[in-house]
mmCIF file of C-alpha atoms and ligand atoms in Angstrom:
data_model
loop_
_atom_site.group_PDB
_atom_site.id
_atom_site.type_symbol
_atom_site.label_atom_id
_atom_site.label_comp_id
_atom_site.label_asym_id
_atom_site.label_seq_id
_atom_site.Cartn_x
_atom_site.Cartn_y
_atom_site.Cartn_z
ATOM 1 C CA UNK W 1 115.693 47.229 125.299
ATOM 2 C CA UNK W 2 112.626 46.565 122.610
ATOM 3 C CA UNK W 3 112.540 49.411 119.802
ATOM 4 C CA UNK W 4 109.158 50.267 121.682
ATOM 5 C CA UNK W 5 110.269 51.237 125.201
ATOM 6 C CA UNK W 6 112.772 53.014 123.413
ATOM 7 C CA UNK W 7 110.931 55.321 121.494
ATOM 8 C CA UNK W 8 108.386 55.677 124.677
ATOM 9 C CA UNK W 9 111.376 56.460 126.886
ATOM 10 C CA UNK W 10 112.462 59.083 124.542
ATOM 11 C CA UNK W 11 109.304 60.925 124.000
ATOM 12 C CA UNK W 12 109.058 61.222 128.288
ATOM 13 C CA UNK W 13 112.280 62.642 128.214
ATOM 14 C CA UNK W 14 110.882 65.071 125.617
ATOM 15 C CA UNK W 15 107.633 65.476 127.512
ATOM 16 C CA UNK W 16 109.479 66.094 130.621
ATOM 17 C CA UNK W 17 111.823 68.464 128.980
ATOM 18 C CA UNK W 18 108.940 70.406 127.856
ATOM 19 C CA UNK W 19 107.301 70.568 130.888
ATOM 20 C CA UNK W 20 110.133 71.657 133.078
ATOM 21 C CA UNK W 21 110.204 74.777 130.765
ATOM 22 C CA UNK W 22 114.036 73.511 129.658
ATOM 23 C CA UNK W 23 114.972 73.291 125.717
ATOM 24 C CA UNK W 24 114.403 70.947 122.927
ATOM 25 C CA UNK W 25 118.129 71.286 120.684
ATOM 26 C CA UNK W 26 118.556 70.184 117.502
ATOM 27 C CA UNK W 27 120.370 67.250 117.981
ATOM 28 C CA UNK W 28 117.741 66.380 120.862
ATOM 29 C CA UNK W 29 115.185 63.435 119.604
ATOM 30 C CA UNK W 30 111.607 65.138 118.682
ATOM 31 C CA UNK W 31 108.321 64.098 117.955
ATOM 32 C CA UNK W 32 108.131 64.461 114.084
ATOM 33 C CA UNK W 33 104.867 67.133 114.916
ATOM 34 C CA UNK W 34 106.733 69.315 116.820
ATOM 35 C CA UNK W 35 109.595 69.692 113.891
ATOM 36 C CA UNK W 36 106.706 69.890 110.703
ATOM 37 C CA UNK W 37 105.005 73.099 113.152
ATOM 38 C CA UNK W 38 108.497 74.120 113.782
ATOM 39 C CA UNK W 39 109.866 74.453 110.564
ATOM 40 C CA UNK W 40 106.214 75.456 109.146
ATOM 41 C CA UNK W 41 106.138 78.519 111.565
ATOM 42 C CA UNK W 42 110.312 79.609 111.648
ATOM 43 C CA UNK W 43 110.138 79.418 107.595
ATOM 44 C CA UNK W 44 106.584 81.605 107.220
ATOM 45 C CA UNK W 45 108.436 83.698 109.757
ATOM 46 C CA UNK W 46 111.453 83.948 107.353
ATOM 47 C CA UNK W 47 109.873 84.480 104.830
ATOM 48 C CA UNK W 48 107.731 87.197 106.637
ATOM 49 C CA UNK W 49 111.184 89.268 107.040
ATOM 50 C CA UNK W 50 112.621 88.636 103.886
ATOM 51 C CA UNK W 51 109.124 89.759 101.717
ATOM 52 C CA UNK W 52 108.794 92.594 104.625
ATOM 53 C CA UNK W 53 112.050 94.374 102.928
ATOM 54 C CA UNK W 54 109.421 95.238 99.902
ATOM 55 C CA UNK W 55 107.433 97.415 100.953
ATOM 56 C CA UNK W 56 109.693 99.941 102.697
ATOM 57 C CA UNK W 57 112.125 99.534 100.471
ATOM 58 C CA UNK W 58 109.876 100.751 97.896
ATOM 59 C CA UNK W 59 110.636 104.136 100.062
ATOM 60 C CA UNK W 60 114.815 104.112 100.190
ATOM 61 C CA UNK W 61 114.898 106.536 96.822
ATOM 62 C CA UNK W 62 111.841 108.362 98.111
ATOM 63 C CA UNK W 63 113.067 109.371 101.582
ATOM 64 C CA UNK W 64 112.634 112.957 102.417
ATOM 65 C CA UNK W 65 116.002 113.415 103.863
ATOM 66 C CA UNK W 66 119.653 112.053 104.461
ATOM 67 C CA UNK W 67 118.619 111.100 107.921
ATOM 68 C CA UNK W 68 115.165 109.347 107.069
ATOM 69 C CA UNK W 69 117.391 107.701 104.133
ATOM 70 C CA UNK W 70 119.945 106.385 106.305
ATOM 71 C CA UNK W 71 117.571 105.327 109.068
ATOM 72 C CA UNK W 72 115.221 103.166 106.462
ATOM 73 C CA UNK W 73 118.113 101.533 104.889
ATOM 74 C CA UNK W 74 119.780 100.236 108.149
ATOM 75 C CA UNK W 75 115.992 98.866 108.928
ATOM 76 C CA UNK W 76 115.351 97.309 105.842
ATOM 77 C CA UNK W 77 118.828 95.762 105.846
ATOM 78 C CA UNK W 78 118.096 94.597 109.824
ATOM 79 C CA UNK W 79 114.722 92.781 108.173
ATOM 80 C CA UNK W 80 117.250 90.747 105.532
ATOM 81 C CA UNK W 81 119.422 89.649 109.026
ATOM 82 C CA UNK W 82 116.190 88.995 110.727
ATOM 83 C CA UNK W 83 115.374 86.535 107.637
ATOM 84 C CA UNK W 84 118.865 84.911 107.411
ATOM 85 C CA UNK W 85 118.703 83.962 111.091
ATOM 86 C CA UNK W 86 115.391 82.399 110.853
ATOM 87 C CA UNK W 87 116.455 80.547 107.796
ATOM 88 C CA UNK W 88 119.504 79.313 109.804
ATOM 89 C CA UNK W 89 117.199 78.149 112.618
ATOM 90 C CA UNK W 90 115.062 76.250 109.836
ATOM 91 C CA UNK W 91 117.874 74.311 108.491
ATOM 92 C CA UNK W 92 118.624 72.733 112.273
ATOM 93 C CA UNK W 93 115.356 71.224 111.675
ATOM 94 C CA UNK W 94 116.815 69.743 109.199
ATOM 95 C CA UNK W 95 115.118 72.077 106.585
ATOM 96 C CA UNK W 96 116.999 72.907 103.582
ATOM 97 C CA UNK W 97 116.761 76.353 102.655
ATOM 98 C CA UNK W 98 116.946 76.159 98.739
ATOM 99 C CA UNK W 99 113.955 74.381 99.337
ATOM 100 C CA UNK W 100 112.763 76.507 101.408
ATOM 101 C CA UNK W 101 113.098 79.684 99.249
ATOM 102 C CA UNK W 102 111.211 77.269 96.083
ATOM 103 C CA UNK W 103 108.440 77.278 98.552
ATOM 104 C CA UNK W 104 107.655 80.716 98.850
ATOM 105 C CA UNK W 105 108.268 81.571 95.358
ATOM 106 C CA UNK W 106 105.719 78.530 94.015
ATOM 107 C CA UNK W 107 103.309 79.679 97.006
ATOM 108 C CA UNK W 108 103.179 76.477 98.871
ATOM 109 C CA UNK W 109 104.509 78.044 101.775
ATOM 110 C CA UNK W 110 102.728 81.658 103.418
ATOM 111 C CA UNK W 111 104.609 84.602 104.511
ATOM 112 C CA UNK W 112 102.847 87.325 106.585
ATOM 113 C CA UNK W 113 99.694 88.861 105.377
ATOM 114 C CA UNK W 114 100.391 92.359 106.335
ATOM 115 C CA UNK W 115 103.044 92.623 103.893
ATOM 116 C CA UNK W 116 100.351 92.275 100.844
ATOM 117 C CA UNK W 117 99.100 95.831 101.599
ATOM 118 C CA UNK W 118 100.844 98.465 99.777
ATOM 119 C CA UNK W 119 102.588 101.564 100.560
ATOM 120 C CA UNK W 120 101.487 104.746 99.352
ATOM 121 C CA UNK W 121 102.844 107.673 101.117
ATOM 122 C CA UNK W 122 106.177 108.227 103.516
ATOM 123 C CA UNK W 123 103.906 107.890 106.306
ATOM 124 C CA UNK W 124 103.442 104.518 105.822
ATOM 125 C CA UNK W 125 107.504 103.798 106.541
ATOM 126 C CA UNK W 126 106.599 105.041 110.201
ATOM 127 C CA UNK W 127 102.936 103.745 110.753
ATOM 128 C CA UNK W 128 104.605 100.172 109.290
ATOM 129 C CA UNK W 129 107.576 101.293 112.659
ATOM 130 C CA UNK W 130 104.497 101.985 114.963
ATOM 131 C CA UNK W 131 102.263 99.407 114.384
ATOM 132 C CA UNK W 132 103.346 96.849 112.060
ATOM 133 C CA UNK W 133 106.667 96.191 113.814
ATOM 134 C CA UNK W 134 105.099 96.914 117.366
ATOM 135 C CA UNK W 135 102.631 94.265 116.415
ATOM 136 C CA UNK W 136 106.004 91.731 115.601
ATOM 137 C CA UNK W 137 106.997 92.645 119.227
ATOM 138 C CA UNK W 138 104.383 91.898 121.216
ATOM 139 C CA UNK W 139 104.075 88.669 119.392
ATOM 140 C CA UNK W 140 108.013 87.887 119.094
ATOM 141 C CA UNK W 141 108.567 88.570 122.907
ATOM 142 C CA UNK W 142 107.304 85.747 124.019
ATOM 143 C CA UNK W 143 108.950 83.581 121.178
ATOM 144 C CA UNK W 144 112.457 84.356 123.040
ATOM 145 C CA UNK W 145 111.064 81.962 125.342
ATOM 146 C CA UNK W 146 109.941 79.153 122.841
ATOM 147 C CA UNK W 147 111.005 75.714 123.405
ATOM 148 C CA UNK W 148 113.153 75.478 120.670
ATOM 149 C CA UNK W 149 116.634 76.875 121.454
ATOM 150 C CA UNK W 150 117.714 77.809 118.057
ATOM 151 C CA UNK W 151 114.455 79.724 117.816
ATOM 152 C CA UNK W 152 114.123 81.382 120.807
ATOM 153 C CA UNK W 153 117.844 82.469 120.607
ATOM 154 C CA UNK W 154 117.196 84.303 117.373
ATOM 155 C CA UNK W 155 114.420 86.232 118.590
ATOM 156 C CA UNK W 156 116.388 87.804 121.251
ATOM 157 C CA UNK W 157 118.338 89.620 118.820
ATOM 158 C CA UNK W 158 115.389 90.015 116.258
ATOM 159 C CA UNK W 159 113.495 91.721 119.429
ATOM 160 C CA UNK W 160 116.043 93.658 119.854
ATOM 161 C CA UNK W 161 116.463 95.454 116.687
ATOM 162 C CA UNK W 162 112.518 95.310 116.320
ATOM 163 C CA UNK W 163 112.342 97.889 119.021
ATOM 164 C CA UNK W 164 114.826 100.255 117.790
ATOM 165 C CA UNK W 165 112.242 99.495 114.324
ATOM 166 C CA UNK W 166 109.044 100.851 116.421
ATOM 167 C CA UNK W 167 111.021 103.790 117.884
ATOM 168 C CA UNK W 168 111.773 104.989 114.545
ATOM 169 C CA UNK W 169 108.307 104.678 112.927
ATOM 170 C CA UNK W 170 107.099 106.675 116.482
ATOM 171 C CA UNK W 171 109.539 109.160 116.011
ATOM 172 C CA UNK W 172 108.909 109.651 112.292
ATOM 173 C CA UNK W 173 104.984 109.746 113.073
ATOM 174 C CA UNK W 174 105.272 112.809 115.797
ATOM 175 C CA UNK W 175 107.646 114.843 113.502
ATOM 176 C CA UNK W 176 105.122 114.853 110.860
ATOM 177 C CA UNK W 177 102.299 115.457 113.777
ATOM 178 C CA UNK W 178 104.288 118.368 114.508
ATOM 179 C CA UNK W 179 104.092 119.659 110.603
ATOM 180 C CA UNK W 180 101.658 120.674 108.443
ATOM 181 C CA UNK W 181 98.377 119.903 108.488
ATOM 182 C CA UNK W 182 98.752 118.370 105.184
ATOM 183 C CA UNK W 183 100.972 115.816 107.333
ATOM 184 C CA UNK W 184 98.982 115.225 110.004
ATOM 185 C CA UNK W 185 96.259 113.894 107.639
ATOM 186 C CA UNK W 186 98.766 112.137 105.687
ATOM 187 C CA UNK W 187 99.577 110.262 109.400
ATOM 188 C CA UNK W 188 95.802 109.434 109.733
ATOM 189 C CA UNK W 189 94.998 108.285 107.109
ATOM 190 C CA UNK W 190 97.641 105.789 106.778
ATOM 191 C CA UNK W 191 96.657 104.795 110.218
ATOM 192 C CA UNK W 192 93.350 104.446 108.776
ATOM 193 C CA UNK W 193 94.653 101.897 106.295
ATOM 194 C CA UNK W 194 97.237 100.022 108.455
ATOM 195 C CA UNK W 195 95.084 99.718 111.530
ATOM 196 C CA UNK W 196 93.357 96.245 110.836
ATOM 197 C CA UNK W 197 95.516 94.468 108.717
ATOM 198 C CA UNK W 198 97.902 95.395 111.704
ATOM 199 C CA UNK W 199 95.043 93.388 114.315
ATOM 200 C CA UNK W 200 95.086 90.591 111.831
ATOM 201 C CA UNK W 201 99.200 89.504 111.712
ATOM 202 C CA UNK W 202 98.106 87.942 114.978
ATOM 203 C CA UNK W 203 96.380 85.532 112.850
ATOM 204 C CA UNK W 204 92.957 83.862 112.928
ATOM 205 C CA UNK W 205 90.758 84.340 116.209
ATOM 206 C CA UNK W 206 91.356 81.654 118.466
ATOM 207 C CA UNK W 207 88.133 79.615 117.792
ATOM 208 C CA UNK W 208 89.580 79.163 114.042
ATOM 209 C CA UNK W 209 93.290 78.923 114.569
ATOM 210 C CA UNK W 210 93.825 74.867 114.365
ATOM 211 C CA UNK W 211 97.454 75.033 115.333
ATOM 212 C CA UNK W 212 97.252 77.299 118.674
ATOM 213 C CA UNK W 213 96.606 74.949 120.711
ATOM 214 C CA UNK W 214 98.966 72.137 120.039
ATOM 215 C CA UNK W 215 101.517 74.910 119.750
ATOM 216 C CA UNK W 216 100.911 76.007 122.919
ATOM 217 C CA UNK W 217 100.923 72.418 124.444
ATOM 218 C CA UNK W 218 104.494 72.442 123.098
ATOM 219 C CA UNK W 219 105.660 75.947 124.569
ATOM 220 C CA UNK W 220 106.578 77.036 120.998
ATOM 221 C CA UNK W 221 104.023 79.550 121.207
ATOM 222 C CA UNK W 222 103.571 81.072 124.497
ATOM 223 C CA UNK W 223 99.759 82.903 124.221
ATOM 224 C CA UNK W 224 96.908 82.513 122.024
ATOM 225 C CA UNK W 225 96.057 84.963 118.971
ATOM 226 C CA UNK W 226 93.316 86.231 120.367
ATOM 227 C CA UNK W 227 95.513 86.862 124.090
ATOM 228 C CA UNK W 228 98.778 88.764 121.918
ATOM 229 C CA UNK W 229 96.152 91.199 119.916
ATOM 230 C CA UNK W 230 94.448 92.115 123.214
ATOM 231 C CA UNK W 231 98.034 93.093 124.426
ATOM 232 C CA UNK W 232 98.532 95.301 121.424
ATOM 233 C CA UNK W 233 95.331 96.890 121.584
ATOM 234 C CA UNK W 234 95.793 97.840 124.844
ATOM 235 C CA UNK W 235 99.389 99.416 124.093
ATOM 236 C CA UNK W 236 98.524 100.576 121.387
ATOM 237 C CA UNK W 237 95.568 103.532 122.292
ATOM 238 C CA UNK W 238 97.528 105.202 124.821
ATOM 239 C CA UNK W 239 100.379 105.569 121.934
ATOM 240 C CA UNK W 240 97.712 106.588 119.754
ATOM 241 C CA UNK W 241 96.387 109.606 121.914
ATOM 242 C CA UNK W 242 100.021 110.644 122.465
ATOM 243 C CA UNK W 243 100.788 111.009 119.038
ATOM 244 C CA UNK W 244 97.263 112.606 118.475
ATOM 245 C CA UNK W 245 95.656 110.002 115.721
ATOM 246 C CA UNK W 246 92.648 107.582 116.242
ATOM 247 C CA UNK W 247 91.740 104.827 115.156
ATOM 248 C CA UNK W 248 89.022 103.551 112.559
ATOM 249 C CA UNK W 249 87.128 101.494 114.869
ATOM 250 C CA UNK W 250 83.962 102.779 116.463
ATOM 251 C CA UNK W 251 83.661 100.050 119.136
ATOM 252 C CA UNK W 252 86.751 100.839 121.035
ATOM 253 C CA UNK W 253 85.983 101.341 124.509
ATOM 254 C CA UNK W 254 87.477 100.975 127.668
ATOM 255 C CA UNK W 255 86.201 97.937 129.687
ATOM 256 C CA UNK W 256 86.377 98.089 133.224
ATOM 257 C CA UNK W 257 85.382 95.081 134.143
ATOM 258 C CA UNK W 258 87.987 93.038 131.906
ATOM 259 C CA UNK W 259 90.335 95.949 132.321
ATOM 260 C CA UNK W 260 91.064 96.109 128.648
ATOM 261 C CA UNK W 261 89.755 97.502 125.625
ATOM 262 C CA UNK W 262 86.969 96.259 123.883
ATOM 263 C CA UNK W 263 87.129 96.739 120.006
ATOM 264 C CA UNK W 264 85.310 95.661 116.711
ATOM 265 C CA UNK W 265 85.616 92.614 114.536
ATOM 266 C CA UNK W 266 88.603 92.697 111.889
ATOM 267 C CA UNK W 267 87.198 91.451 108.535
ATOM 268 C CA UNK W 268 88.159 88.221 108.658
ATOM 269 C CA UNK W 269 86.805 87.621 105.131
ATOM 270 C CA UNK W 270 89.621 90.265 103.327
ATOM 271 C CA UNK W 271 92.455 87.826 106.033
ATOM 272 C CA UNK W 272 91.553 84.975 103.843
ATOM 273 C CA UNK W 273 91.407 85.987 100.520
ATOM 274 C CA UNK W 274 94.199 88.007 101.391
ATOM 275 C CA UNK W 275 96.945 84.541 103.046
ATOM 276 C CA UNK W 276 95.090 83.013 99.443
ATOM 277 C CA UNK W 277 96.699 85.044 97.311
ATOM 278 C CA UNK W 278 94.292 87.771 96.377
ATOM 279 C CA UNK W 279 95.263 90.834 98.196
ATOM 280 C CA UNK W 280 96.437 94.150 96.356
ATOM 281 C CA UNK W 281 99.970 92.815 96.017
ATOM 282 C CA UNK W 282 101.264 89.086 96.527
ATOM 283 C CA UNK W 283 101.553 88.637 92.466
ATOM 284 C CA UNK W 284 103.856 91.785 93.103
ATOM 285 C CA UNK W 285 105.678 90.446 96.331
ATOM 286 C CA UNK W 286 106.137 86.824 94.623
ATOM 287 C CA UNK W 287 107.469 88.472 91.059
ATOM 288 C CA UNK W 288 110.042 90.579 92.730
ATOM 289 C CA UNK W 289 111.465 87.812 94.833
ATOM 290 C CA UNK W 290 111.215 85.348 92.370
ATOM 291 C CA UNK W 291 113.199 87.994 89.867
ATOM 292 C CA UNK W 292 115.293 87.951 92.609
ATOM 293 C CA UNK W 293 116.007 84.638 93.478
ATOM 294 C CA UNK W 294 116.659 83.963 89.069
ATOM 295 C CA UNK W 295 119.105 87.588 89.323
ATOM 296 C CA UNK W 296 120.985 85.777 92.025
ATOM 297 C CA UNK W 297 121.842 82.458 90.461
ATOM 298 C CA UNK W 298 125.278 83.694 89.382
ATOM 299 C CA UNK W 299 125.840 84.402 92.927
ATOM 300 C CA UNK W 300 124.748 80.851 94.045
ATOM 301 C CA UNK W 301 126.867 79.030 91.462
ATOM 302 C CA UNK W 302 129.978 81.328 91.641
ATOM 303 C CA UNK W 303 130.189 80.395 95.441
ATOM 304 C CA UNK W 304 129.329 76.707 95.119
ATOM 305 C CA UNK W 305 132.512 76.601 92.409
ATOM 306 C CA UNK W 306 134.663 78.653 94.435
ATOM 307 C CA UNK W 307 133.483 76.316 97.617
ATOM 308 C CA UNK W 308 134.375 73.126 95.610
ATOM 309 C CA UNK W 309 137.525 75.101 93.884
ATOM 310 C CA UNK W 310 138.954 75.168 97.995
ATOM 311 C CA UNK W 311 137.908 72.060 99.649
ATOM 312 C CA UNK W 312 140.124 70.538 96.352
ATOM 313 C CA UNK W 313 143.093 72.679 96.681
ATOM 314 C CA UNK W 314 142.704 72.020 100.851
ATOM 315 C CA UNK W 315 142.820 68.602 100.119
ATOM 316 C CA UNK W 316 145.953 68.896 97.936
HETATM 317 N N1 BYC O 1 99.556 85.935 107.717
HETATM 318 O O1 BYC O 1 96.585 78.143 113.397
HETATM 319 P P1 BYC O 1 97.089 79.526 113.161
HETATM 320 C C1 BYC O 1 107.737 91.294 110.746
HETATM 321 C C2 BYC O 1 98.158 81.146 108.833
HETATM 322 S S1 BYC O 1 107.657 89.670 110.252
HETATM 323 C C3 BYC O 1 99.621 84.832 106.946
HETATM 324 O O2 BYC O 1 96.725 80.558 114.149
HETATM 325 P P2 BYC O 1 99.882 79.614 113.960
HETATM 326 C C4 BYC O 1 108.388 92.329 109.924
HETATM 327 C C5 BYC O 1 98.944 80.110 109.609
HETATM 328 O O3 BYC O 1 100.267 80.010 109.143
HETATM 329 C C6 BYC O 1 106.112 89.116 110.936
HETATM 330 N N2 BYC O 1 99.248 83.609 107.385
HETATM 331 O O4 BYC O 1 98.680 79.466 112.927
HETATM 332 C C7 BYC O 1 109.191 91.986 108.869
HETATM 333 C C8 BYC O 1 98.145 78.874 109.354
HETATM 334 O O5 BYC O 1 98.372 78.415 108.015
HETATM 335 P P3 BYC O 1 99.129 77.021 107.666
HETATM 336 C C9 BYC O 1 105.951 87.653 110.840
HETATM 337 C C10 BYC O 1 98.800 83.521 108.647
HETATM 338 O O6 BYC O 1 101.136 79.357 113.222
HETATM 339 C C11 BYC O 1 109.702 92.997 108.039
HETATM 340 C C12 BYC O 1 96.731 79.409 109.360
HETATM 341 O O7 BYC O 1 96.813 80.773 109.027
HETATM 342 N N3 BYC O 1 105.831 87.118 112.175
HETATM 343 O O8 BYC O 1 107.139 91.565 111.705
HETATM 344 O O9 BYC O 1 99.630 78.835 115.200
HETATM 345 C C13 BYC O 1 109.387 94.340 108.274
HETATM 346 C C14 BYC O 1 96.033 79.216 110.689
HETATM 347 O O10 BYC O 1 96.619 80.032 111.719
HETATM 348 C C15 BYC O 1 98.724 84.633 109.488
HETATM 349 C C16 BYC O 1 105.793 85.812 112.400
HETATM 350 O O11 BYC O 1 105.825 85.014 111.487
HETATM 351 C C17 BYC O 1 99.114 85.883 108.986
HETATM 352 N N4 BYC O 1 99.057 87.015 109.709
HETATM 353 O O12 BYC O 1 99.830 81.175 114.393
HETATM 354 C C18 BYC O 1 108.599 94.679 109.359
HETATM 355 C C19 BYC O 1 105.768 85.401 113.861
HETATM 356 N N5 BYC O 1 98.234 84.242 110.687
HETATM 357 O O13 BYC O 1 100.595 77.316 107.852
HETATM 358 C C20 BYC O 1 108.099 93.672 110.220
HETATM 359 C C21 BYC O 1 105.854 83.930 114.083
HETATM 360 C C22 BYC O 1 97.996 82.927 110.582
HETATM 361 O O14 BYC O 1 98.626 76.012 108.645
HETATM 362 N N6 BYC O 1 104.624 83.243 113.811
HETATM 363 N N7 BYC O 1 98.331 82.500 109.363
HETATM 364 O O15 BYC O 1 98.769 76.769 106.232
HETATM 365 C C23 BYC O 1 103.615 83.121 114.708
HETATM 366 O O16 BYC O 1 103.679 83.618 115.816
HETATM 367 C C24 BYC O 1 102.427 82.298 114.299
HETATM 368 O O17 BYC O 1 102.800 81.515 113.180
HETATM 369 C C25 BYC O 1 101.169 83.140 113.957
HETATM 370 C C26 BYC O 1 100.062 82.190 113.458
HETATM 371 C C27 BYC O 1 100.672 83.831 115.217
HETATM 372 C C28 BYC O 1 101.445 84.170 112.868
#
């Protein structure tokens, strides 16, 4: 067999793995494409989780009560599992996650714009549970059913603990509803201010997203941008007039013919200078994990000895 019909052969059994809905495994031969998009969305995704612990965690001290406390540390601690996972999933790619990590920290590889927004009061640990983490959902759902196995096994468990994420924020949202009325407003407006950077996670409309399509070719993502923030929309009102908050968007309207909201524009001009660098705080996100990342060398080295120290001694 020629080196040709080879490599032709093993692309159809690719192609025909893909199309019969069954999963691509590490070990399973790839076009090169599919593992670049791969390992370009799983480590932005990583990244996403592991930069996500900043903001809320910028709460932990803050928390109003033993309860609140307890219930945004076992979050914030889920987010750092979340990221470890993803990274795992990464290096089956064949991704090494030192590199990985040197990535983020130089800014050659994006993490999630949302987390670039900062938060000022304790309502923004449960409108980040509402929305922010609701958005994740709705677009992580479908990703249990990507086409890569080691990926779409994660996100069963990442789903998981997302939800219990989103109940939390709810549930912090309608205890202050039920408060003061200093507290309601403190609810709104931190709607106000989460609302569309929430609409833009799902990333550029679909007329501007380059990668949506071949992505979706591949089954890696399962909907379009545009489709996933229509979803959220939708679930999203009804929540909304439950809980007794609007939100900042005058074109909202139900549409009876599409049977789905209609809503305004998100500025798509603040989305890019914000994945560029500019928003109020990546220097702040990229200094703290870079701080981090130096703090932790002690760590890395101490273990690589020790490894070294054993596979000697088991050798002995
Ligand atoms: N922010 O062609 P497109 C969480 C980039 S963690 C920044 O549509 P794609 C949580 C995109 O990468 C949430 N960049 O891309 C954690 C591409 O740039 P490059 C994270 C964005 O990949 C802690 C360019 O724009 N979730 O919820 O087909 C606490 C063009 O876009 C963004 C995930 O990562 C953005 N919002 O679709 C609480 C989910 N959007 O790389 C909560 C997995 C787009 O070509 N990822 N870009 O230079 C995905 O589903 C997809 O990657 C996206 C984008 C839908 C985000």
């Amino acid at each position: 067999m020629t080196t040709a019909t080879m490599s032709e052969d093993l692309q159809e059994l690719f192609d025909t793995t893909i199309a019969d809905d069954q999963r691509i495994e590490p070990r399973d031969w790839m076009p090169e494409g599919y593992r670049k998009t791969l390992i370009r969305q799983i480590a932005q995704h990583a990244h996403s989780e592991i930069i996500g612990m900043q903001p809320e965690g910028n709460w932990i001290t803050r928390a109003p009560s033993l309860r609140r406390k307890s219930i945004l540390l076992a979050k914030v601690q889920d987010e750092a599992g979340h990221g470890l996972y993803l990274y795992s999933a990464a290096e089956t790619l064949g991704a090494d996650r030192a590199d990985l990590t040197a990535k983020l920290i130089s800014g050659r590889q994006k993490y999630s714009s949302i987390f670039n927004y900062p938060t000022l009061t304790f309502a923004d640990v449960g409108v980040i549970g509402w929305l922010v983490d609701g958005a994740a959902i709705c677009n992580q759902v479908p990703l249990c059913r990507s086409s890569f196995g080691p990926y779409g096994r994660a996100m069963i468990r990442v789903c998981k603990e997302e939800s219990f994420h989103q109940r939390q924020g709810y549930e912090l949202l309608m205890t202050m509803m039920q408060g003061t009325d200093a507290q309601r407003e403190m609810v709104q407006e931190s709607v106000d201010r989460w609302w569309w950077p929430a609409l833009m996670m799902f990333g550029p409309p679909d007329d501007e997203s380059p990668n949506t399509e071949q992505s979706m070719n591949w089954r890696i993502k399962r909907h379009t941008n545009d489709e996933l923030r229509q979803r959220f929309v939708d679930m999203s009102i009804p929540q909304a007039e439950a809980l007794g908050v609007t939100f900042p968007d005058p074109n909202l309207s139900w549409n009876e013919e599409r049977r789905h909201y209609d809503f305004g524009e998100p500025d798509w001009s603040e989305f890019r200078a914000v994945i560029e660098g500019n928003g109020a705080c990546n220097v702040e996100r990229i200094t703290n994990r870079r701080a981090a990342h130096e703090n932790g060398a002690w760590v890395r080295e101490a273990a690589t000895v020790f490894a070294a120290r054993e596979r000697e001694g088991s050798q002995k």
